[in-house]
Coordinates of C-alpha atoms in Angstrom, one line a residue:
M205 CA -44.9 -18.9 -1.1
S206 CA -42.0 -19.0 1.4
C207 CA -42.5 -21.1 4.5
F208 CA -40.2 -18.8 6.4
S209 CA -42.5 -16.1 7.7
L210 CA -41.7 -12.7 9.1
T211 CA -43.1 -14.0 12.4
S212 CA -40.9 -17.1 12.6
A213 CA -37.8 -15.0 11.6
C214 CA -38.1 -12.6 14.5
S215 CA -40.2 -14.4 17.2
S216 CA -39.4 -18.1 17.3
L217 CA -36.1 -17.7 19.0
G218 CA -34.1 -16.8 22.7
V219 CA -31.2 -15.4 24.6
K220 CA -30.6 -16.4 28.1
S221 CA -28.4 -14.2 30.3
S222 CA -28.0 -13.7 34.0
S223 CA -30.2 -10.6 34.0
L224 CA -32.9 -11.2 31.4
T225 CA -34.4 -13.6 28.9
V226 CA -35.2 -12.5 25.3
R227 CA -37.0 -14.9 22.9
L228 CA -34.3 -15.4 20.2
G229 CA -33.7 -19.2 19.8
F230 CA -30.2 -19.0 21.2
R231 CA -28.8 -18.7 24.7
C232 CA -25.7 -17.3 26.3
N233 CA -22.7 -19.6 26.4
E234 CA -21.8 -18.9 30.0
T235 CA -18.6 -20.9 29.8
N236 CA -17.4 -18.7 26.9
N237 CA -15.4 -21.7 25.7
F238 CA -15.1 -21.1 22.0
P239 CA -12.2 -21.6 19.5
G240 CA -9.9 -18.6 19.4
A241 CA -11.0 -17.0 22.7
F242 CA -9.1 -13.9 23.8
V243 CA -5.6 -15.2 24.3
S244 CA -2.1 -14.0 23.6
S245 CA -1.2 -13.3 20.0
P246 CA 0.0 -16.4 18.1
K247 CA 3.7 -16.7 17.5
R248 CA 4.4 -16.0 13.8
T249 CA 6.1 -19.0 12.1
K250 CA 7.9 -19.4 8.8
I251 CA 5.7 -20.2 5.8
K252 CA 5.3 -23.9 5.2
K253 CA 3.1 -26.1 3.0
V254 CA -0.4 -26.4 4.3
S255 CA -3.2 -28.5 2.9
V256 CA -5.5 -26.0 1.2
G257 CA -7.7 -26.2 -1.8
C258 CA -11.3 -26.5 -2.9
S259 CA -12.5 -29.3 -0.6
S260 CA -14.3 -29.3 2.7
S261 CA -13.9 -31.2 5.9
A262 CA -15.4 -31.8 9.3
T263 CA -13.0 -29.2 10.8
D264 CA -14.3 -26.4 8.6
P265 CA -14.5 -23.1 10.6
L266 CA -17.8 -21.9 12.0
L267 CA -18.2 -19.3 9.3
V268 CA -17.9 -21.7 6.5
K269 CA -20.5 -24.0 8.0
A270 CA -22.9 -21.1 8.5
A271 CA -22.3 -20.0 4.9
R272 CA -23.4 -23.4 3.7
G273 CA -26.5 -23.4 6.0
E274 CA -25.2 -26.2 8.2
P275 CA -26.1 -26.3 11.9
V276 CA -23.8 -24.1 14.1
S277 CA -23.6 -23.3 17.8
R278 CA -23.9 -19.6 17.3
P279 CA -23.8 -17.0 14.6
P280 CA -20.2 -16.4 13.4
A281 CA -19.1 -12.8 13.0
W282 CA -16.6 -10.7 11.2
M283 CA -16.6 -7.1 9.9
M284 CA -16.0 -5.6 6.5
R285 CA -12.9 -3.3 6.7
Q286 CA -12.1 -4.9 10.1
A287 CA -8.4 -4.1 9.4
G288 CA -7.9 -0.4 8.9
R289 CA -7.6 3.1 10.1
Y290 CA -9.9 2.8 13.2
M291 CA -7.2 0.7 14.8
A292 CA -4.3 2.6 16.4
I293 CA -1.9 -0.2 15.6
Y294 CA -2.8 0.2 11.9
R295 CA -2.3 3.9 11.9
K296 CA 1.1 3.5 13.5
L297 CA 2.1 1.0 10.7
A298 CA 0.7 3.3 8.0
E299 CA 3.0 6.1 9.2
K300 CA 6.0 3.9 8.5
H301 CA 4.5 2.7 5.2
P302 CA 2.4 5.6 3.8
S303 CA 1.8 4.0 0.4
F304 CA -1.5 2.0 0.4
R305 CA -0.2 0.0 -2.5
E306 CA 2.9 -0.9 -0.6
R307 CA 0.8 -2.0 2.4
S308 CA -1.5 -4.0 0.2
E309 CA 1.1 -5.5 -2.2
T310 CA 3.8 -6.6 0.2
T311 CA 3.4 -10.0 1.7
D312 CA 4.7 -9.3 5.1
L313 CA 2.6 -6.1 5.5
I314 CA -0.5 -7.8 4.1
V315 CA -0.2 -10.6 6.7
E316 CA 0.6 -8.3 9.6
I317 CA -2.3 -6.0 8.8
S318 CA -4.8 -8.8 8.2
L319 CA -3.9 -10.3 11.5
Q320 CA -4.2 -7.1 13.5
P321 CA -8.0 -7.5 14.2
W322 CA -7.5 -11.3 14.6
E323 CA -5.0 -10.8 17.4
A324 CA -7.1 -8.0 19.0
F325 CA -10.7 -9.4 18.7
R326 CA -10.6 -13.0 17.5
P327 CA -13.3 -12.6 14.8
D328 CA -14.6 -15.7 13.0
G329 CA -13.4 -14.5 9.7
V330 CA -9.9 -13.1 8.8
I331 CA -10.1 -11.2 5.5
I332 CA -7.0 -10.6 3.5
F333 CA -5.9 -6.9 3.5
S334 CA -6.2 -6.0 -0.2
D335 CA -8.3 -4.0 -2.6
I336 CA -10.7 -4.9 -5.4
L337 CA -8.4 -3.0 -7.8
T338 CA -5.3 -5.0 -6.9
P339 CA -5.5 -7.4 -9.8
L340 CA -5.9 -4.7 -12.5
P341 CA -2.2 -4.5 -13.5
A342 CA -2.2 -8.3 -13.9
F343 CA -4.5 -8.1 -16.9
G344 CA -3.3 -4.8 -18.4
V345 CA -4.8 -1.9 -16.5
P346 CA -2.2 0.1 -14.5
F347 CA -3.6 2.4 -11.8
D348 CA -2.4 4.8 -9.0
I349 CA -3.9 5.7 -5.7
E350 CA -3.7 9.5 -5.0
E351 CA -4.1 11.0 -1.5
V352 CA -7.2 13.1 -2.4
R353 CA -8.7 11.5 -5.5
G354 CA -8.2 7.9 -4.5
P355 CA -7.8 5.3 -7.3
V356 CA -6.8 6.9 -10.7
I357 CA -6.7 5.1 -14.0
Q358 CA -4.8 7.3 -16.4
S359 CA -6.0 5.5 -19.6
P360 CA -9.7 4.7 -19.2
I361 CA -11.1 2.1 -21.6
R362 CA -13.7 3.8 -23.8
S363 CA -12.9 2.5 -27.3
E364 CA -12.1 -0.7 -29.2
D365 CA -8.4 0.4 -29.4
C366 CA -8.2 0.8 -25.7
L367 CA -9.6 -2.7 -25.2
K368 CA -6.6 -4.1 -27.0
A369 CA -4.4 -3.3 -24.0
L370 CA -6.1 -6.0 -22.0
H371 CA -4.6 -9.5 -21.8
P372 CA -5.3 -12.7 -19.8
I373 CA -4.6 -12.4 -16.1
D374 CA -1.0 -13.1 -15.1
L375 CA -1.4 -14.6 -11.6
E376 CA 2.4 -14.5 -11.1
K377 CA 2.0 -10.7 -10.8
L378 CA -0.3 -11.4 -7.8
H379 CA 2.1 -13.7 -6.0
F380 CA 1.8 -11.6 -2.9
V381 CA -1.9 -12.4 -2.6
G382 CA -1.3 -16.2 -2.8
E383 CA 1.6 -16.0 -0.4
S384 CA -0.3 -14.0 2.1
L385 CA -3.3 -16.3 2.0
K386 CA -1.1 -19.4 2.6
I387 CA 0.4 -17.7 5.6
L388 CA -2.9 -16.5 7.0
R389 CA -4.4 -20.0 6.6
Q390 CA -1.4 -21.3 8.6
E391 CA -1.7 -18.6 11.3
V392 CA -5.4 -19.0 12.1
G393 CA -5.7 -22.7 11.5
D394 CA -9.3 -23.9 11.8
H395 CA -10.2 -21.3 14.5
A396 CA -11.4 -18.8 11.8
A397 CA -12.2 -18.7 8.1
V398 CA -9.7 -17.0 5.9
L399 CA -11.6 -14.8 3.5
G400 CA -10.6 -13.7 0.0
F401 CA -12.5 -11.2 -2.1
V402 CA -12.9 -9.7 -5.6
G403 CA -14.8 -7.0 -7.3
A404 CA -17.7 -7.9 -9.6
P405 CA -17.2 -7.3 -13.3
W406 CA -19.6 -4.3 -13.4
T407 CA -17.8 -2.6 -10.5
I408 CA -14.4 -3.2 -11.9
A409 CA -15.5 -2.0 -15.3
T410 CA -16.9 1.2 -13.7
Y411 CA -13.5 2.1 -12.4
I412 CA -11.9 1.2 -15.7
V413 CA -14.3 3.2 -17.8
E414 CA -14.7 6.2 -15.5
G415 CA -11.0 6.4 -14.8
G416 CA -11.5 6.2 -11.0
T417 CA -14.1 6.8 -8.4
T418 CA -17.4 8.2 -9.6
R419 CA -20.6 9.5 -8.0
T420 CA -22.7 9.3 -11.2
C421 CA -21.3 6.5 -13.4
T422 CA -22.3 8.5 -16.4
N423 CA -19.7 7.3 -18.8
I424 CA -20.3 3.6 -18.3
K425 CA -24.1 4.0 -18.1
S426 CA -24.0 5.9 -21.4
M427 CA -21.8 3.1 -22.8
C428 CA -24.7 0.6 -22.1
H429 CA -26.6 2.4 -24.9
T430 CA -23.9 4.0 -27.2
A431 CA -21.3 1.1 -27.2
P432 CA -23.0 -2.0 -25.8
N433 CA -20.8 -4.4 -27.7
L434 CA -17.6 -2.7 -26.4
L435 CA -19.0 -2.9 -22.8
R436 CA -19.9 -6.6 -23.2
A437 CA -16.4 -7.3 -24.4
L438 CA -14.9 -5.6 -21.5
L439 CA -17.2 -7.3 -19.0
S440 CA -16.6 -10.7 -20.6
H441 CA -12.8 -10.2 -20.3
L442 CA -13.1 -9.1 -16.7
T443 CA -15.4 -12.1 -15.9
K444 CA -12.8 -14.6 -17.0
A445 CA -10.0 -12.8 -15.2
I446 CA -11.9 -12.4 -12.0
A447 CA -13.0 -16.1 -12.0
E448 CA -9.4 -17.2 -12.4
Y449 CA -8.4 -14.8 -9.5
V450 CA -11.1 -16.3 -7.3
I451 CA -9.9 -19.9 -7.9
Y452 CA -6.3 -18.7 -7.3
Q453 CA -7.3 -17.3 -3.9
V454 CA -9.1 -20.5 -3.0
E455 CA -6.2 -22.7 -4.0
S456 CA -3.9 -20.4 -2.0
G457 CA -5.9 -20.9 1.2
A458 CA -9.1 -18.9 1.2
H459 CA -12.0 -20.7 2.8
C460 CA -14.6 -18.4 1.4
I461 CA -14.8 -15.6 -1.2
Q462 CA -16.8 -12.4 -1.1
I463 CA -17.8 -10.7 -4.3
F464 CA -18.2 -6.9 -4.0
D465 CA -20.5 -5.3 -6.6
S466 CA -19.8 -1.9 -5.0
W467 CA -21.3 0.1 -7.9
G468 CA -24.1 -2.4 -8.7
G469 CA -26.5 -0.5 -6.4
Q470 CA -26.1 2.5 -8.7
L471 CA -28.0 0.6 -11.4
P472 CA -31.8 0.4 -11.8
P473 CA -32.8 -3.3 -11.1
D474 CA -33.5 -4.0 -14.7
M475 CA -30.1 -2.7 -15.8
W476 CA -28.4 -4.7 -13.1
E477 CA -30.2 -7.7 -14.3
K478 CA -28.7 -7.1 -17.8
W479 CA -25.3 -5.7 -17.1
S480 CA -24.1 -7.2 -13.8
K481 CA -26.0 -10.3 -12.9
P482 CA -25.1 -12.5 -15.9
Y483 CA -21.3 -11.9 -15.4
I484 CA -21.5 -12.6 -11.6
T485 CA -23.5 -15.7 -12.5
E486 CA -20.8 -16.9 -14.9
I487 CA -18.1 -16.4 -12.3
V488 CA -20.2 -18.5 -9.8
S489 CA -20.5 -21.2 -12.4
I490 CA -16.8 -21.3 -13.3
V491 CA -15.8 -21.3 -9.6
R492 CA -18.4 -24.0 -8.7
N493 CA -17.0 -26.3 -11.4
K494 CA -13.5 -26.0 -9.9
C495 CA -14.3 -25.4 -6.2
P496 CA -17.8 -26.7 -5.5
K497 CA -17.5 -26.6 -1.7
T498 CA -16.2 -23.0 -1.4
P499 CA -18.9 -20.6 -0.2
L500 CA -19.4 -17.5 -2.2
V501 CA -20.9 -14.3 -0.7
L502 CA -22.3 -11.5 -2.8
Y503 CA -22.5 -8.0 -1.3
I504 CA -23.9 -4.9 -2.9
N505 CA -24.2 -1.5 -1.2
G506 CA -27.8 -0.3 -1.7
N507 CA -29.2 -3.7 -2.5
G508 CA -32.7 -3.3 -1.2
G509 CA -34.2 -3.5 -4.7
L510 CA -32.0 -6.3 -5.8
L511 CA -32.2 -9.1 -3.2
E512 CA -34.3 -11.6 -5.2
R513 CA -32.1 -11.0 -8.3
M514 CA -29.0 -11.4 -6.3
K515 CA -30.2 -14.8 -5.1
G516 CA -30.5 -15.8 -8.8
T517 CA -26.8 -15.6 -9.3
G518 CA -26.3 -18.9 -7.4
V519 CA -24.1 -17.6 -4.6
D520 CA -24.4 -19.2 -1.1
V521 CA -24.7 -16.0 0.9
I522 CA -26.4 -12.7 0.3
G523 CA -24.9 -9.7 2.2
L524 CA -27.5 -7.2 3.3
D525 CA -26.6 -3.5 3.8
W526 CA -27.9 -1.7 6.9
T527 CA -30.8 0.0 5.0
V528 CA -32.5 -3.4 4.6
D529 CA -34.5 -4.7 7.5
M530 CA -33.1 -8.1 8.3
A531 CA -36.5 -9.6 8.9
D532 CA -37.8 -8.3 5.6
G533 CA -34.6 -9.5 3.8
R534 CA -34.9 -13.0 5.3
K535 CA -38.6 -13.1 4.3
R536 CA -37.8 -12.1 0.7
L537 CA -34.9 -14.4 0.3
G538 CA -36.3 -17.4 2.2
S539 CA -34.5 -19.8 4.5
D540 CA -32.8 -21.8 1.7
I541 CA -29.9 -19.4 1.4
S542 CA -27.6 -17.8 4.0
V543 CA -27.5 -14.1 4.8
Q544 CA -24.8 -11.8 6.1
G545 CA -25.1 -8.6 8.0
N546 CA -26.3 -6.1 8.8
V547 CA -25.7 -3.9 11.8
D548 CA -25.5 -0.2 10.9
P549 CA -21.8 0.7 11.2
A550 CA -22.8 3.9 13.0
Y551 CA -24.2 1.8 15.9
L552 CA -20.6 1.2 17.0
F553 CA -20.6 4.9 18.1
A554 CA -23.6 4.3 20.4
P555 CA -23.5 3.2 24.0
L556 CA -22.5 -0.4 24.4
P557 CA -25.9 -1.6 25.7
A558 CA -27.5 -0.2 22.4
V559 CA -24.9 -2.2 20.4
T560 CA -25.9 -5.3 22.3
E561 CA -29.6 -4.8 21.7
E562 CA -29.0 -4.2 18.0
I563 CA -26.9 -7.4 17.6
Q564 CA -29.7 -9.4 19.4
R565 CA -32.3 -7.9 17.1
V566 CA -30.4 -8.6 13.9
V567 CA -29.6 -12.2 15.0
K568 CA -33.1 -12.8 16.1
C569 CA -34.5 -11.6 12.7
A570 CA -32.0 -13.6 10.7
G571 CA -33.1 -16.8 12.2
P572 CA -31.1 -19.7 13.8
R573 CA -29.6 -21.1 10.6
G574 CA -27.5 -19.6 7.8
H575 CA -26.5 -16.3 9.2
I576 CA -23.1 -14.6 9.4
L577 CA -23.2 -11.5 11.6
N578 CA -21.5 -8.5 10.1
L579 CA -22.0 -4.8 9.7
G580 CA -24.1 -3.5 6.8
H581 CA -21.0 -1.8 5.4
G582 CA -17.4 -1.4 6.4
V583 CA -16.1 -0.2 9.7
L584 CA -16.1 3.6 9.8
V585 CA -13.0 5.6 10.4
G586 CA -13.0 6.7 14.1
T587 CA -15.0 3.7 15.3
P588 CA -14.0 3.0 19.0
E589 CA -12.0 -0.2 19.2
E590 CA -13.8 -0.9 22.5
A591 CA -17.1 -1.1 20.5
V592 CA -15.6 -3.5 18.0
A593 CA -14.3 -5.7 20.9
H594 CA -17.8 -5.5 22.4
F595 CA -19.4 -6.5 19.1
F596 CA -17.4 -9.7 19.0
D597 CA -17.8 -10.4 22.8
V598 CA -21.6 -10.2 22.5
T599 CA -21.6 -12.6 19.5
K600 CA -19.4 -15.1 21.2
S601 CA -21.8 -15.1 24.2
L602 CA -24.7 -16.3 22.2
K603 CA -25.7 -19.9 21.6
Y604 CA -28.5 -21.2 19.3
D605 CA -31.3 -23.3 20.7
S606 CA -31.0 -26.6 18.9
S607 CA -34.8 -27.0 18.7
S608 CA -35.1 -23.7 16.8
Q609 CA -32.3 -24.9 14.4
N610 CA -34.1 -28.1 13.7
Q611 CA -37.3 -26.2 12.9
A612 CA -35.4 -24.0 10.5
M613 CA -33.9 -27.0 8.8
E614 CA -37.3 -28.5 8.3
E615 CA -38.6 -25.3 6.9
S616 CA -35.7 -25.2 4.5
K617 CA -36.4 -28.7 3.3
L618 CA -40.0 -27.7 2.4
L619 CA -38.6 -25.1 0.1
V620 CA -36.5 -27.6 -1.9

């Protein structure tokens, strides 16, 4: 039985402000003296060698420490899709460079776009501007992105002959990813975590088998029964390629990697257990062997029925979508693993006081240890930039109560 109760998750903590006190286990940092406070944009410098890799140090960013469950002064925060169309500066750049693939496969543009939210809001995580499909051509799957249809794979893999087109991942074809991560690591220093990401094998396989975006996943779900050996072969190939890609990102400068199983939530739990979990687990094992200190985050949209199974993959952090109550998620997962999330992205369209209250509620329910504040999904198009700035302002004003952190650490020890 978990020692981390629903009551302790939501009631044992506090926020102190000039106008009110809420029991949360953290207090306002009135000096607002945090690394990377709102200052002028850093001057871009030429790329140079920086010390990166798979090790950890005392200067690790706040987000990395929280991902590992180490004591931190406040919950770190970033947002999925924090660089994108809701920002006016991004839309202006996209007018000059209308091709998404150009924007996501050109080093200078990747760096510029990735740093736009950093320069505007100073989040605790700077995620590389890329796409989960970016590595496909590097192992034999060309694709296009059309204005209306989105990603399109002209030759879906649905037979043994099609499978022969695959080859080991050629990381040289992804040099722009490595170059961009090196520059981002140099630009943000230790003031924020540089985040890389990949798609999970099941999710990547869904695009490859379906030929693009799908609402039903009928082809790949049918393949589970009509051609299971073919599907296993595809998933195994993707697992090896994705694991190598993760390690490449870490060795290029990523502090932390998020695995997106975007289509995993379309599977019944027992099918996810069979067709997605083993391949994610294998990726975690391969990466752990090479980069044991690099935190790994697993996010699935629609993961309410999968939380305990997700924990079994061995990742460090479970990302909760906004349909999961944070208190319930923490109770189900326990305090021996970190969590990420999970403010509803639509809250950013609400009045700012409502945003503040929701942030306080989520942080309170997540507990004072092992929590990365995020949205429960990506930033929505049309989100007011003022609301995003407020989200990060509120987070930076919080400070954990050390006594509550010590209690959480003792509870975690009891679970080991």
